[in-house]
mmCIF file of C-alpha atoms and ligand atoms in Angstrom:
data_model
loop_
_atom_site.group_PDB
_atom_site.id
_atom_site.type_symbol
_atom_site.label_atom_id
_atom_site.label_comp_id
_atom_site.label_asym_id
_atom_site.label_seq_id
_atom_site.Cartn_x
_atom_site.Cartn_y
_atom_site.Cartn_z
ATOM 1 C CA UNK A 1 -37.089 -18.922 -16.770
ATOM 2 C CA UNK A 2 -33.574 -19.359 -18.173
ATOM 3 C CA UNK A 3 -32.705 -17.235 -21.205
ATOM 4 C CA UNK A 4 -31.672 -19.004 -24.437
ATOM 5 C CA UNK A 5 -27.907 -19.231 -24.793
ATOM 6 C CA UNK A 6 -26.424 -16.546 -27.098
ATOM 7 C CA UNK A 7 -24.061 -19.146 -28.625
ATOM 8 C CA UNK A 8 -24.342 -22.886 -29.103
ATOM 9 C CA UNK A 9 -21.779 -25.403 -30.353
ATOM 10 C CA UNK A 10 -22.687 -28.161 -32.775
ATOM 11 C CA UNK A 11 -20.707 -31.267 -33.705
ATOM 12 C CA UNK A 12 -21.242 -33.875 -36.430
ATOM 13 C CA UNK A 13 -19.467 -36.833 -37.998
ATOM 14 C CA UNK A 14 -19.915 -39.006 -41.056
ATOM 15 C CA UNK A 15 -18.136 -41.828 -42.837
ATOM 16 C CA UNK A 16 -18.600 -43.566 -46.152
ATOM 17 C CA UNK A 17 -17.010 -46.572 -47.765
ATOM 18 C CA UNK A 18 -15.128 -45.892 -51.002
ATOM 19 C CA UNK A 19 -15.722 -47.889 -54.175
ATOM 20 C CA UNK A 20 -14.943 -47.537 -57.896
ATOM 21 C CA UNK A 21 -17.455 -45.872 -60.220
ATOM 22 C CA UNK A 22 -18.871 -43.645 -57.532
ATOM 23 C CA UNK A 23 -18.511 -39.839 -57.355
ATOM 24 C CA UNK A 24 -16.413 -38.369 -54.541
ATOM 25 C CA UNK A 25 -18.176 -35.175 -53.459
ATOM 26 C CA UNK A 26 -16.848 -33.278 -50.435
ATOM 27 C CA UNK A 27 -18.368 -29.991 -49.318
ATOM 28 C CA UNK A 28 -20.264 -29.676 -52.604
ATOM 29 C CA UNK A 29 -17.041 -30.025 -54.616
ATOM 30 C CA UNK A 30 -16.513 -33.020 -56.914
ATOM 31 C CA UNK A 31 -13.033 -34.407 -56.267
ATOM 32 C CA UNK A 32 -11.183 -36.134 -59.138
ATOM 33 C CA UNK A 33 -10.769 -39.667 -57.759
ATOM 34 C CA UNK A 34 -10.808 -43.290 -58.921
ATOM 35 C CA UNK A 35 -13.165 -44.123 -56.066
ATOM 36 C CA UNK A 36 -16.125 -42.391 -54.477
ATOM 37 C CA UNK A 37 -18.570 -42.753 -51.606
ATOM 38 C CA UNK A 38 -20.982 -45.668 -51.467
ATOM 39 C CA UNK A 39 -24.164 -43.998 -50.259
ATOM 40 C CA UNK A 40 -27.905 -43.727 -50.625
ATOM 41 C CA UNK A 41 -27.535 -40.021 -51.474
ATOM 42 C CA UNK A 42 -24.605 -38.428 -53.333
ATOM 43 C CA UNK A 43 -22.512 -39.370 -50.272
ATOM 44 C CA UNK A 44 -21.125 -35.907 -49.489
ATOM 45 C CA UNK A 45 -19.690 -36.758 -46.063
ATOM 46 C CA UNK A 46 -18.742 -33.127 -45.364
ATOM 47 C CA UNK A 47 -22.269 -31.809 -45.895
ATOM 48 C CA UNK A 48 -23.791 -34.733 -43.955
ATOM 49 C CA UNK A 49 -21.547 -34.071 -40.947
ATOM 50 C CA UNK A 50 -22.172 -30.334 -41.256
ATOM 51 C CA UNK A 51 -25.964 -30.817 -41.340
ATOM 52 C CA UNK A 52 -25.726 -33.040 -38.246
ATOM 53 C CA UNK A 53 -23.539 -30.422 -36.550
ATOM 54 C CA UNK A 54 -26.151 -27.719 -37.187
ATOM 55 C CA UNK A 55 -28.930 -29.910 -35.810
ATOM 56 C CA UNK A 56 -26.913 -31.068 -32.794
ATOM 57 C CA UNK A 57 -26.149 -27.490 -31.745
ATOM 58 C CA UNK A 58 -29.836 -26.982 -31.049
ATOM 59 C CA UNK A 59 -30.549 -30.569 -29.955
ATOM 60 C CA UNK A 60 -32.714 -31.148 -33.038
ATOM 61 C CA UNK A 61 -31.659 -34.749 -33.564
ATOM 62 C CA UNK A 62 -29.917 -35.854 -36.759
ATOM 63 C CA UNK A 63 -30.436 -35.902 -40.529
ATOM 64 C CA UNK A 64 -31.708 -39.499 -40.497
ATOM 65 C CA UNK A 65 -34.880 -38.248 -38.842
ATOM 66 C CA UNK A 66 -35.588 -35.877 -41.707
ATOM 67 C CA UNK A 67 -34.104 -37.919 -44.570
ATOM 68 C CA UNK A 68 -34.454 -41.664 -43.792
ATOM 69 C CA UNK A 69 -31.900 -43.549 -45.923
ATOM 70 C CA UNK A 70 -34.500 -46.205 -46.713
ATOM 71 C CA UNK A 71 -36.813 -43.766 -48.503
ATOM 72 C CA UNK A 72 -36.671 -44.204 -52.300
ATOM 73 C CA UNK A 73 -37.378 -40.506 -52.836
ATOM 74 C CA UNK A 74 -34.006 -39.603 -51.245
ATOM 75 C CA UNK A 75 -31.942 -41.885 -53.507
ATOM 76 C CA UNK A 76 -28.972 -39.989 -55.040
ATOM 77 C CA UNK A 77 -30.203 -36.870 -53.254
ATOM 78 C CA UNK A 78 -28.097 -33.750 -53.661
ATOM 79 C CA UNK A 79 -26.684 -33.277 -50.142
ATOM 80 C CA UNK A 80 -26.997 -29.514 -50.496
ATOM 81 C CA UNK A 81 -30.746 -30.038 -49.970
ATOM 82 C CA UNK A 82 -30.021 -31.898 -46.709
ATOM 83 C CA UNK A 83 -27.860 -29.013 -45.535
ATOM 84 C CA UNK A 84 -30.494 -26.490 -46.608
ATOM 85 C CA UNK A 85 -33.125 -28.258 -44.506
ATOM 86 C CA UNK A 86 -30.856 -28.307 -41.419
ATOM 87 C CA UNK A 87 -30.082 -24.620 -41.923
ATOM 88 C CA UNK A 88 -33.783 -23.770 -42.149
ATOM 89 C CA UNK A 89 -34.511 -25.625 -38.901
ATOM 90 C CA UNK A 90 -31.727 -23.666 -37.170
ATOM 91 C CA UNK A 91 -32.917 -20.344 -38.601
ATOM 92 C CA UNK A 92 -36.533 -21.046 -37.581
ATOM 93 C CA UNK A 93 -35.285 -21.273 -33.999
ATOM 94 C CA UNK A 94 -33.556 -17.888 -34.222
ATOM 95 C CA UNK A 95 -29.937 -19.001 -34.734
ATOM 96 C CA UNK A 96 -27.418 -18.824 -37.586
ATOM 97 C CA UNK A 97 -23.983 -20.415 -38.071
ATOM 98 C CA UNK A 98 -21.087 -18.026 -37.292
ATOM 99 C CA UNK A 99 -18.184 -20.278 -38.224
ATOM 100 C CA UNK A 100 -17.430 -23.898 -39.006
ATOM 101 C CA UNK A 101 -14.402 -26.191 -38.804
ATOM 102 C CA UNK A 102 -14.252 -29.252 -41.085
ATOM 103 C CA UNK A 103 -11.860 -32.185 -40.891
ATOM 104 C CA UNK A 104 -11.691 -34.769 -43.695
ATOM 105 C CA UNK A 105 -9.752 -37.986 -43.137
ATOM 106 C CA UNK A 106 -8.918 -39.630 -46.461
ATOM 107 C CA UNK A 107 -5.776 -41.439 -47.585
ATOM 108 C CA UNK A 108 -6.119 -40.764 -51.326
ATOM 109 C CA UNK A 109 -6.283 -38.470 -53.199
ATOM 110 C CA UNK A 110 -4.562 -35.469 -51.634
ATOM 111 C CA UNK A 111 -7.127 -32.738 -51.075
ATOM 112 C CA UNK A 112 -4.856 -29.774 -50.352
ATOM 113 C CA UNK A 113 -5.310 -28.266 -53.847
ATOM 114 C CA UNK A 114 -9.101 -28.157 -53.263
ATOM 115 C CA UNK A 115 -8.998 -26.554 -49.798
ATOM 116 C CA UNK A 116 -9.949 -23.032 -50.956
ATOM 117 C CA UNK A 117 -12.718 -24.272 -53.241
ATOM 118 C CA UNK A 118 -14.244 -26.440 -50.499
ATOM 119 C CA UNK A 119 -14.079 -23.538 -48.000
ATOM 120 C CA UNK A 120 -15.677 -21.187 -50.518
ATOM 121 C CA UNK A 121 -18.431 -23.643 -51.475
ATOM 122 C CA UNK A 122 -19.322 -24.558 -47.887
ATOM 123 C CA UNK A 123 -19.200 -20.897 -46.838
ATOM 124 C CA UNK A 124 -21.607 -19.975 -49.613
ATOM 125 C CA UNK A 125 -24.038 -22.687 -48.488
ATOM 126 C CA UNK A 126 -23.892 -21.287 -44.918
ATOM 127 C CA UNK A 127 -24.143 -17.624 -46.015
ATOM 128 C CA UNK A 128 -20.702 -16.955 -44.494
ATOM 129 C CA UNK A 129 -17.426 -15.524 -45.805
ATOM 130 C CA UNK A 130 -14.877 -18.218 -46.710
ATOM 131 C CA UNK A 131 -12.655 -16.932 -43.872
ATOM 132 C CA UNK A 132 -15.168 -18.398 -41.387
ATOM 133 C CA UNK A 133 -14.806 -21.963 -42.699
ATOM 134 C CA UNK A 134 -11.696 -23.881 -41.630
ATOM 135 C CA UNK A 135 -10.843 -26.931 -43.725
ATOM 136 C CA UNK A 136 -8.307 -29.543 -42.526
ATOM 137 C CA UNK A 137 -7.236 -32.788 -44.139
ATOM 138 C CA UNK A 138 -5.726 -35.887 -42.555
ATOM 139 C CA UNK A 139 -4.742 -39.310 -43.800
ATOM 140 C CA UNK A 140 -5.751 -42.310 -41.704
ATOM 141 C CA UNK A 141 -2.100 -43.432 -41.909
ATOM 142 C CA UNK A 142 -3.374 -46.533 -43.719
ATOM 143 C CA UNK A 143 -5.760 -47.510 -40.916
ATOM 144 C CA UNK A 144 -8.861 -46.859 -43.046
ATOM 145 C CA UNK A 145 -7.750 -46.784 -46.701
ATOM 146 C CA UNK A 146 -11.236 -47.663 -47.996
ATOM 147 C CA UNK A 147 -13.160 -44.970 -46.159
ATOM 148 C CA UNK A 148 -13.693 -41.248 -46.056
ATOM 149 C CA UNK A 149 -14.362 -39.868 -42.558
ATOM 150 C CA UNK A 150 -15.481 -36.355 -41.673
ATOM 151 C CA UNK A 151 -15.840 -34.352 -38.462
ATOM 152 C CA UNK A 152 -17.384 -30.889 -38.221
ATOM 153 C CA UNK A 153 -17.918 -28.301 -35.496
ATOM 154 C CA UNK A 154 -20.065 -25.199 -35.881
ATOM 155 C CA UNK A 155 -20.706 -22.185 -33.684
ATOM 156 C CA UNK A 156 -24.303 -20.978 -33.781
ATOM 157 C CA UNK A 157 -25.250 -17.475 -32.677
ATOM 158 C CA UNK A 158 -28.648 -16.060 -31.809
ATOM 159 C CA UNK A 159 -29.892 -13.803 -34.591
ATOM 160 C CA UNK A 160 -32.104 -11.603 -32.395
ATOM 161 C CA UNK A 161 -29.269 -10.278 -30.195
HETATM 162 O O1 C5P B 201 -2.399 -37.499 -42.066
HETATM 163 P P1 C5P B 201 -1.158 -36.656 -42.141
HETATM 164 O O2 C5P B 201 -0.983 -35.814 -40.906
HETATM 165 O O3 C5P B 201 0.039 -37.462 -42.483
HETATM 166 O O4 C5P B 201 -1.360 -35.667 -43.359
HETATM 167 C C1 C5P B 201 -0.348 -34.747 -43.653
HETATM 168 C C2 C5P B 201 -0.905 -33.577 -44.453
HETATM 169 O O5 C5P B 201 -1.328 -34.010 -45.742
HETATM 170 C C3 C5P B 201 -2.122 -32.943 -43.834
HETATM 171 O O6 C5P B 201 -1.801 -31.997 -42.863
HETATM 172 C C4 C5P B 201 -2.798 -32.316 -45.057
HETATM 173 O O7 C5P B 201 -2.250 -31.027 -45.297
HETATM 174 C C5 C5P B 201 -2.387 -33.215 -46.212
HETATM 175 N N1 C5P B 201 -3.482 -34.101 -46.703
HETATM 176 C C6 C5P B 201 -4.125 -33.768 -47.889
HETATM 177 N N2 C5P B 201 -5.081 -34.621 -48.387
HETATM 178 C C7 C5P B 201 -5.421 -35.740 -47.731
HETATM 179 C C8 C5P B 201 -4.790 -36.052 -46.510
HETATM 180 C C9 C5P B 201 -3.805 -35.215 -46.019
HETATM 181 O O8 C5P B 201 -3.863 -32.756 -48.506
HETATM 182 N N3 C5P B 201 -6.335 -36.554 -48.289
HETATM 183 MG MG1 MG B 202 -23.195 -39.594 -45.274
#
């Protein structure tokens, strides 16, 4: 019998269209912006990609399996609950996130001033110090001015040694 790997890598992505009169929430932080994510839930593309990254690291599928975006009960859902569910599934299997790297591609607004707050908020949700959450921002160079795109990697470690 092969032993379970001590470490596993997870990767997730998400994208949402931007429209006026919608909140822009990234990593649990509300970003002052004229436009926000069009989404069934609160549209937090960082937490959606992060939840998918956690699930993918253990080959547990994706968040759509646990939170179908057609279900009325999940309308305007706080994405922190989606992340919490993914974290529980990972923990039940004897793993925990050790660090995470987040990339947000968005043309406007500039997110640099919110980098520390996003790192701190995401780290808190993962029970990690902020120093274990890397946060990078990119523009699309005008290729996708009406979208926010996110990409996330996580390292999972076995909790029982
Ligand atoms: O996409 P580009 O490489 O031109 O972005 C330059 C820098 O602008 C990034 O490295 C990042 O520090 C910053 N940026 C930001 N907020 C964004 C996009 C980029 O702070 N929405
Ligand atoms: Mg999403």
